[in-house]
Coordinates of C-alpha atoms and ligand atoms in Angstrom, one line a residue:
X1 CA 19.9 26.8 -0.7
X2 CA 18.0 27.0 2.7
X3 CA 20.5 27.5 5.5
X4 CA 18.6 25.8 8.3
X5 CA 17.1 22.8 6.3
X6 CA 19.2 19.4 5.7
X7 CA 20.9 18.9 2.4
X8 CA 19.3 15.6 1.8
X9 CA 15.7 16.8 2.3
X10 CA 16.5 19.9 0.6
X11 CA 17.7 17.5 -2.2
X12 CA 14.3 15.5 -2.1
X13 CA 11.4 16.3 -4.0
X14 CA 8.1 16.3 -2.1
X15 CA 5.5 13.7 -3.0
X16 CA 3.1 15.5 -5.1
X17 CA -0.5 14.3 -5.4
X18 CA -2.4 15.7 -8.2
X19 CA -5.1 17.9 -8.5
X20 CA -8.6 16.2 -9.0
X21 CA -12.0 17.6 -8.6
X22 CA -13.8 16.9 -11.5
X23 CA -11.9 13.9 -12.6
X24 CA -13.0 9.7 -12.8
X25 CA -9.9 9.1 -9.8
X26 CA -8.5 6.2 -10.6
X27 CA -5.4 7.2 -9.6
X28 CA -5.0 6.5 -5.7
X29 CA -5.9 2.6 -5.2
X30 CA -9.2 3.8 -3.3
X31 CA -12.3 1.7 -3.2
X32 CA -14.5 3.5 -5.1
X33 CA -17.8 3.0 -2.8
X34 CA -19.0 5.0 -0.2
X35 CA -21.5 3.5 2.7
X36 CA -24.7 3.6 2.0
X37 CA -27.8 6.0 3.8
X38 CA -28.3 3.6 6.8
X39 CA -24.4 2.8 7.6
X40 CA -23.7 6.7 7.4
X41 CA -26.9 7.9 9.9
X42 CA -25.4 5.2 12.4
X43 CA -21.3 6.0 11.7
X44 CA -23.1 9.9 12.6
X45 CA -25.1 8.3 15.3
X46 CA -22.1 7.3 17.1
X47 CA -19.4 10.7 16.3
X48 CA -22.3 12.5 18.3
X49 CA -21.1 11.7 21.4
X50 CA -17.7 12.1 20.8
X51 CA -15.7 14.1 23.6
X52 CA -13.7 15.5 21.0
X53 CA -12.1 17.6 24.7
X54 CA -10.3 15.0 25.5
X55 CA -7.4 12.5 24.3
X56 CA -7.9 9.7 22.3
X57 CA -7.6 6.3 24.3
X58 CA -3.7 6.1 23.8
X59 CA -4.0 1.9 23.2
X60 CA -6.6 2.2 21.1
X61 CA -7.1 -1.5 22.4
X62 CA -10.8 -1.7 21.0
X63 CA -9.8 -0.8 17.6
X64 CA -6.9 -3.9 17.8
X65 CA -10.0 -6.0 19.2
X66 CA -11.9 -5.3 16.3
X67 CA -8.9 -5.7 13.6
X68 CA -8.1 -9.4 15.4
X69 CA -11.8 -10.4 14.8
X70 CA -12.0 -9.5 10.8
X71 CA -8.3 -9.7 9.9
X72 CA -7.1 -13.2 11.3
X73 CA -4.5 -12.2 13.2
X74 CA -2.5 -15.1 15.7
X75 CA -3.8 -15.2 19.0
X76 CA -0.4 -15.0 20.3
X77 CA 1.2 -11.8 18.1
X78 CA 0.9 -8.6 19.2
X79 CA -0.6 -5.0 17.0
X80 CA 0.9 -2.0 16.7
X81 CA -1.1 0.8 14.9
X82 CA 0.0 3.5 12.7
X83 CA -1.5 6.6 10.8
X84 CA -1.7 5.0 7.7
X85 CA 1.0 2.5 7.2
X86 CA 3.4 5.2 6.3
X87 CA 4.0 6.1 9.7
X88 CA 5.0 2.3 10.5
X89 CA 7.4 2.5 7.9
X90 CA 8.8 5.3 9.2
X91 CA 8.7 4.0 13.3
X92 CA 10.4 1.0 11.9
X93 CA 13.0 2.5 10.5
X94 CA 14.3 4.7 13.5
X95 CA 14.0 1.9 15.5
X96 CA 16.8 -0.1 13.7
X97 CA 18.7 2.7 12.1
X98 CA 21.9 3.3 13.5
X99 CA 25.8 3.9 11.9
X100 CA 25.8 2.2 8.6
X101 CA 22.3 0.4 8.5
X102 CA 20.6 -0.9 5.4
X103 CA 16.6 -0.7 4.1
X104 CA 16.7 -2.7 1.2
X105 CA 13.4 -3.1 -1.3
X106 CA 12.9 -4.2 -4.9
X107 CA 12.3 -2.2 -7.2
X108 CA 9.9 -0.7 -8.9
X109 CA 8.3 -1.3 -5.8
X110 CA 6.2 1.3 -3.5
X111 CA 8.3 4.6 -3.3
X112 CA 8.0 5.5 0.5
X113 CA 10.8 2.7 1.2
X114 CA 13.3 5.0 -0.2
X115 CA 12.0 7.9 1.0
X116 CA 11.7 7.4 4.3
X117 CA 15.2 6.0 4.4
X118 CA 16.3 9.4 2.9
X119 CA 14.3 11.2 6.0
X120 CA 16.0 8.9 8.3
X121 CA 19.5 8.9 7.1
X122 CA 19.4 5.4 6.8
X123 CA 21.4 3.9 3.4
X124 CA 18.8 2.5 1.0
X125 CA 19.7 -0.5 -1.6
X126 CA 16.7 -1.0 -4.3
X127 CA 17.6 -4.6 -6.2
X128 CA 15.9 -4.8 -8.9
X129 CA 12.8 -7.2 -10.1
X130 CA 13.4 -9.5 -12.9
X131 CA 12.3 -8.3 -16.2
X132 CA 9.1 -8.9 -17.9
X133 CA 7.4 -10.4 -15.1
X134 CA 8.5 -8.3 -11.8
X135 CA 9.5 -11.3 -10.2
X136 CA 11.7 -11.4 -7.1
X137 CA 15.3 -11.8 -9.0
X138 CA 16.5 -14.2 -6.2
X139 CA 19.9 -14.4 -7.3
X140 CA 20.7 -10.5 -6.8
X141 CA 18.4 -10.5 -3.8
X142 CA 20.3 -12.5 -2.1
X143 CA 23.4 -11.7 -3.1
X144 CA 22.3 -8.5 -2.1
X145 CA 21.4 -9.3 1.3
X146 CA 24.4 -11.0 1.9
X147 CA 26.6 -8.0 1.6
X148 CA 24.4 -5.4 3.0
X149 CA 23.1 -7.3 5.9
X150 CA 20.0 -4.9 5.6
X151 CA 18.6 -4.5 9.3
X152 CA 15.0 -3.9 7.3
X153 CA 14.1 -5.5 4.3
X154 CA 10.4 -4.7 2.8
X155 CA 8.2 -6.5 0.4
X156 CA 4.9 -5.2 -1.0
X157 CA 2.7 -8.2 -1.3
X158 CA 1.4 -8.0 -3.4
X159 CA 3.3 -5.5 -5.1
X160 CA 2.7 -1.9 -6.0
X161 CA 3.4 -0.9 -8.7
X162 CA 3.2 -3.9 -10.5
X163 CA 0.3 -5.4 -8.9
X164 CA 1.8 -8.9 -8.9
X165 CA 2.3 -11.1 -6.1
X166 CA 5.8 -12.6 -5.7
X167 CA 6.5 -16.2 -5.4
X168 CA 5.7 -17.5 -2.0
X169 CA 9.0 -19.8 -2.2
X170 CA 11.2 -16.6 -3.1
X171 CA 10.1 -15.1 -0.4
X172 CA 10.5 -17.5 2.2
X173 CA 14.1 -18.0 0.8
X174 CA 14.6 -13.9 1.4
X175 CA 13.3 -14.5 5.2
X176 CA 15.5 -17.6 6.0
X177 CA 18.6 -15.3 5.0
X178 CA 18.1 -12.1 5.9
X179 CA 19.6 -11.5 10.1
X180 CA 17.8 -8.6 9.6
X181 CA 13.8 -8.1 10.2
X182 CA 11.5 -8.5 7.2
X183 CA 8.5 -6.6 6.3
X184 CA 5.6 -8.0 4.5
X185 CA 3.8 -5.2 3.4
X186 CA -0.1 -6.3 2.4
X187 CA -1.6 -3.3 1.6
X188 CA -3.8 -5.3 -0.4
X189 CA -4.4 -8.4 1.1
X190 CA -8.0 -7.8 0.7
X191 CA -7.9 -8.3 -3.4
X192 CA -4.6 -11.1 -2.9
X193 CA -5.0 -15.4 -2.8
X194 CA -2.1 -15.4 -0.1
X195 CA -1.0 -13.3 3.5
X196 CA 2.0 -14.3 5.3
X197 CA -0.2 -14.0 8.7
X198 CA 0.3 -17.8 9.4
X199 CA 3.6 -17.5 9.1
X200 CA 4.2 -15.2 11.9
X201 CA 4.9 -18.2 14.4
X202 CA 7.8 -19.9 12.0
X203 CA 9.8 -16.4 11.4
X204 CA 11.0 -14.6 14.5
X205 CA 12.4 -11.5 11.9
X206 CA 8.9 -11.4 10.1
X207 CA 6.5 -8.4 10.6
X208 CA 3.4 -8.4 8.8
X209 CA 2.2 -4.8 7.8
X210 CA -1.5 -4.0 6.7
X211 CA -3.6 -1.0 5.7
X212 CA -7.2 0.2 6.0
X213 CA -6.6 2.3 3.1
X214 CA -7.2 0.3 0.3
X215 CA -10.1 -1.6 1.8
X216 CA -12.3 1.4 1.4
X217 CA -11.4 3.4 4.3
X218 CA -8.0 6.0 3.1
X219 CA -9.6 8.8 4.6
X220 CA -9.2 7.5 8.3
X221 CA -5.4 6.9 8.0
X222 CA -5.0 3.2 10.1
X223 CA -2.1 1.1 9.3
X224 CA -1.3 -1.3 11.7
X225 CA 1.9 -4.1 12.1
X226 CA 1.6 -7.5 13.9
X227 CA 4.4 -9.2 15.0
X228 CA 5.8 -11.3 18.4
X229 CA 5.3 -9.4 21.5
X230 CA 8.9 -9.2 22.3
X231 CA 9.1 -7.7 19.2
X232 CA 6.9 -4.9 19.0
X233 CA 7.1 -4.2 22.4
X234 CA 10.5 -2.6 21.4
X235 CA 9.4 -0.7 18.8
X236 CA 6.1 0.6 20.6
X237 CA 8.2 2.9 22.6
X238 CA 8.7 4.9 19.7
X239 CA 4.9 5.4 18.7
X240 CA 3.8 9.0 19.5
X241 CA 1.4 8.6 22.3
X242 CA -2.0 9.4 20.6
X243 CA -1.0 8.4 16.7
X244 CA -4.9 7.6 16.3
X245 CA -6.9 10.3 17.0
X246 CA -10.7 9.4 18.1
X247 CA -12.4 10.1 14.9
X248 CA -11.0 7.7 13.3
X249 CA -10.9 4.7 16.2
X250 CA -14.7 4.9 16.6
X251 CA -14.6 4.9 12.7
X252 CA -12.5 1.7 12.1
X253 CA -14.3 0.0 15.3
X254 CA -17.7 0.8 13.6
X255 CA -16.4 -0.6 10.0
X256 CA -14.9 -3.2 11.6
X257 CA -18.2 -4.2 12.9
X258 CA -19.7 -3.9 9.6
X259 CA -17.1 -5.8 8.1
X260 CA -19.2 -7.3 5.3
X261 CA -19.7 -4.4 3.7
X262 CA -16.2 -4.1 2.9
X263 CA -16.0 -7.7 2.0
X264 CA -18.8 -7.4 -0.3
X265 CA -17.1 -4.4 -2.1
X266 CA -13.8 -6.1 -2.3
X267 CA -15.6 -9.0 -3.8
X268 CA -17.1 -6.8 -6.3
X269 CA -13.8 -5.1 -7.4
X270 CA -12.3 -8.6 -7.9
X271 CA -15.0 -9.5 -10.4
X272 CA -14.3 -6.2 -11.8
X273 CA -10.5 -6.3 -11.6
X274 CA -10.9 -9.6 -14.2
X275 CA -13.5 -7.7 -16.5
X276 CA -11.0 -4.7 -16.3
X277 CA -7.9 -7.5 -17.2
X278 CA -9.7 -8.8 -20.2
X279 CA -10.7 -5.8 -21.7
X280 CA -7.5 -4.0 -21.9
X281 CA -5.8 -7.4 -23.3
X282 CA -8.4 -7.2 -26.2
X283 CA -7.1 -3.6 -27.2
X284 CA -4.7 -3.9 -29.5
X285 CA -1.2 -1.7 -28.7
X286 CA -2.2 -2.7 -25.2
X287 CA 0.2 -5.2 -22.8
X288 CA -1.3 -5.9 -19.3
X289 CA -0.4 -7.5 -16.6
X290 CA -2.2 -9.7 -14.1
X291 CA -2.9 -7.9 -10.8
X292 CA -3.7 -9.6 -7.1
X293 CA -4.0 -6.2 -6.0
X294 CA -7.0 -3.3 -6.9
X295 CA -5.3 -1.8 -9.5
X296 CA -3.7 -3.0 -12.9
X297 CA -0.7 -2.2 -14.7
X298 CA -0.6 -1.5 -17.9
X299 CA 1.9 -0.9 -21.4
X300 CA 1.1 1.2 -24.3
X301 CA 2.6 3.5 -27.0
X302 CA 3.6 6.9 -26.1
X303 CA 2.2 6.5 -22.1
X304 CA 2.7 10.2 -21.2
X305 CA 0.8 11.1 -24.2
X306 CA -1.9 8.8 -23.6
X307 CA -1.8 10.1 -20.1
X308 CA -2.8 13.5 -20.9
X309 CA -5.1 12.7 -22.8
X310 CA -7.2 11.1 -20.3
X311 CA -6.7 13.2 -18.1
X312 CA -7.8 16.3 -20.3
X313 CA -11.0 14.2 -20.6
X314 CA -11.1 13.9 -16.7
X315 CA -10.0 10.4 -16.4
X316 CA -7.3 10.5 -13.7
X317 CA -4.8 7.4 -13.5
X318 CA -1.5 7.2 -12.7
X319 CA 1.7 7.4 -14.9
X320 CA 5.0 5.8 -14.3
X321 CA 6.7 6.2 -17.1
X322 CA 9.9 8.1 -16.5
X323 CA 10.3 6.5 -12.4
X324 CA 12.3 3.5 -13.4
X325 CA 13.8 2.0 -16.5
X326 CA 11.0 -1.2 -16.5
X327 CA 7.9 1.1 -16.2
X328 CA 8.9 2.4 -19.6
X329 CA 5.8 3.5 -21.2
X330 CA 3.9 1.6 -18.1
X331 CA 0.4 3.2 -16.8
X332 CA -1.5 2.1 -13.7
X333 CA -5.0 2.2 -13.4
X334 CA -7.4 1.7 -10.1
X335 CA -9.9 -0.7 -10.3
X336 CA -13.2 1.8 -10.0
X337 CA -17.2 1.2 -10.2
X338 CA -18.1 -0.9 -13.1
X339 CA -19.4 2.4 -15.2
X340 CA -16.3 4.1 -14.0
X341 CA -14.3 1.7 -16.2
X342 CA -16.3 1.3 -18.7
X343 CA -16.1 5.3 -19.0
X344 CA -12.1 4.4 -18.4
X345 CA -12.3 1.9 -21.5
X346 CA -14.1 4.2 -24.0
X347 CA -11.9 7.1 -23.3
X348 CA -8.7 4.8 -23.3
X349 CA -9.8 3.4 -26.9
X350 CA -10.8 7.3 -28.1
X351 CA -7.0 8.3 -27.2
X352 CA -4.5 5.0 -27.8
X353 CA -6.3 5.4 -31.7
X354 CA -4.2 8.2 -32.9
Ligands
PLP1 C1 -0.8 2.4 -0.4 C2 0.3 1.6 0.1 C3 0.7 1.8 1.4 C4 0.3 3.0 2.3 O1 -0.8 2.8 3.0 P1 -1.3 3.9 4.0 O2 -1.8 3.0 5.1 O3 -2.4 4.6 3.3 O4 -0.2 4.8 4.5 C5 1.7 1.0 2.0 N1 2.3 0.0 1.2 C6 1.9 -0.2 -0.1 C7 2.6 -1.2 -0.9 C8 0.9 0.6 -0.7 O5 0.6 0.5 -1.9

């Protein structure tokens, strides 16, 4: 035991992200394209004159410009922007946390809920999703929200790690009865049919959170978090004055303004996300389920196994067997190039065989 450090963090585990050079990464939920010759010499074109001397513009307000233009956001709501979405996360919750304080999530849903609250010292509730198809299970939800009173509710929409989208109904119900504010968290609105974005005006308590991450830029680190002025004009006092460094606001402001490059390789990991969907539901031993996000989750005999297996034949994915009673034997794999999952498949078929 560490004298100076916190029990609770001493008690955490640290996130651990595996080694791999080498490896097919279809692990992370990243787009697996990179810009081509011309978008690279003028990304380079425009880093030249950097004054990398000086602070990055604290407001950041051409990179908000830019995200209002592609992402549809309401005229009237206000952005805040984060180093990845993490960081919002975590600015959230010290902004509400105080004596006694709830962040409630379903789960299996993304992990940093829970761990932020840890870092916080703010009490967590997970309730869990119904089982067999990772619906919201309204009846603990919001029983669950009536005792706890949770001042920050999140939902991954869709969710991750089950890559399904919850009922829109459900979650209206959860924001008509939570007091508390509520989080939509659309990661991966790029690859979903629905975004709660319109809905801003009709929900005073809802925050809609979204990511560059998964749209093909994780390397930049830009969340950002839109929401009434009043709002987020609370919460902005506790944004670290230069969050988003320069590099990576004249990165997003040029993506942003070549916006249909990303849209073209979203379309094409859609198409591919079905392919992807249909194969694994021919294999036999194999149970899928459908995905609205960039990655699919998956069931099969002896998961860790099969796991190891591809990744001793450098196919990285993700396995989740063992982090929660429902993933039993579950396996997640990121949508990747069309002859990365057709490398995916064959290996997959070479190792579920035996
Ligand atoms: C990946 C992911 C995030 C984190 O995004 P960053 O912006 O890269 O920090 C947030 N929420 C969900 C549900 C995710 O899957």
């Amino acid at each position: 035991m560490n004298k100076w450090i916190r029990q609770e963090i001493q008690q955490l585990s640290a996130y651990k992200v595996p080694e791999s050079s080498n490896s097919i990464k279809l692990d992370a939920m990243e787009n697996p394209y990179k810009w081509d010759m011309e978008h690279t010499e003028a990304w380079l074109k425009i880093l030249r004159n950097v004054s990398l001397n000086r602070y990055p513009e604290s407001s950041a307000n051409e990179v908000k410009q830019q995200l209002r233009s592609v992402m549809q956001i309401p005229d009237n709501m206000e952005i805040i922007l984060g180093n990845g979405s993490d960081e919002l996360i975590q600015t959230l919750a010290l902004a509400v946390n105080d004596e006694g304080r709830v962040l409630l999530a379903p789960e299996p849903s993304f992990v940093m809920y829970r761990m932020i609250a840890n870092f916080v010292r703010m009490k967590y509730v997970g309730v869990p999703l119904q089982v067999g198809d990772f619906e919201l299970d309204m009846f603990a939800m919001l029983e669950e929200i009536e005792i706890h009173q949770p001042a920050l509710t999140f939902l991954a929409h869709p969710n991750n790690p089950t890559g399904n989208a919850f009922f829109v109904d459900d979650i209206e119900s959860v924001l008509e009865t939570a007091t508390g504010l509520v989080v939509i968290d659309e990661a991966y609105a790029s690859f979903a049919e629905h975004s709660f974005m319109d809905s801003l005006y009709k929900y005073p308590n809802l925050l809609v959170m979204r990511t560059l991450s998964k749209l093909g830029l994780a390397g930049i680190r830009l969340g950002f978090l839109v929401g009434s002025p009043e709002l987020l004009g609370q919460i902005e006092k506790l944004r670290l004055p230069y969050n988003i460094n320069t590099l990576t606001q004249l990165s997003a402001v040029f993506a942003m303004q070549n916006y249909e490059v990303l849209e073209q390789q979203t379309k094409q990991i859609k198409i591919d996300r079905e392919i992807l969907t249909t194969r694994l539901e021919e294999m036999k031993g194999i149970h899928v389920w459908p995905s609205q996000a960039n990655f699919i989750l998956f069931q099969t005999k002896n998961a860790e196994k099969v796991f190891e297996r591809l990744k001793a034949r450098n196919v990285l994915i993700k396995c989740l067997h063992g982090n929660y009673p429902t993933l039993e034997n579950c396996l997640r794999v990121t949508v990747g190039t069309s002859e990365e999952n057709k490398i995916f498949l064959q290996v997959l078929e070479q190792v579920i065989e035996d």
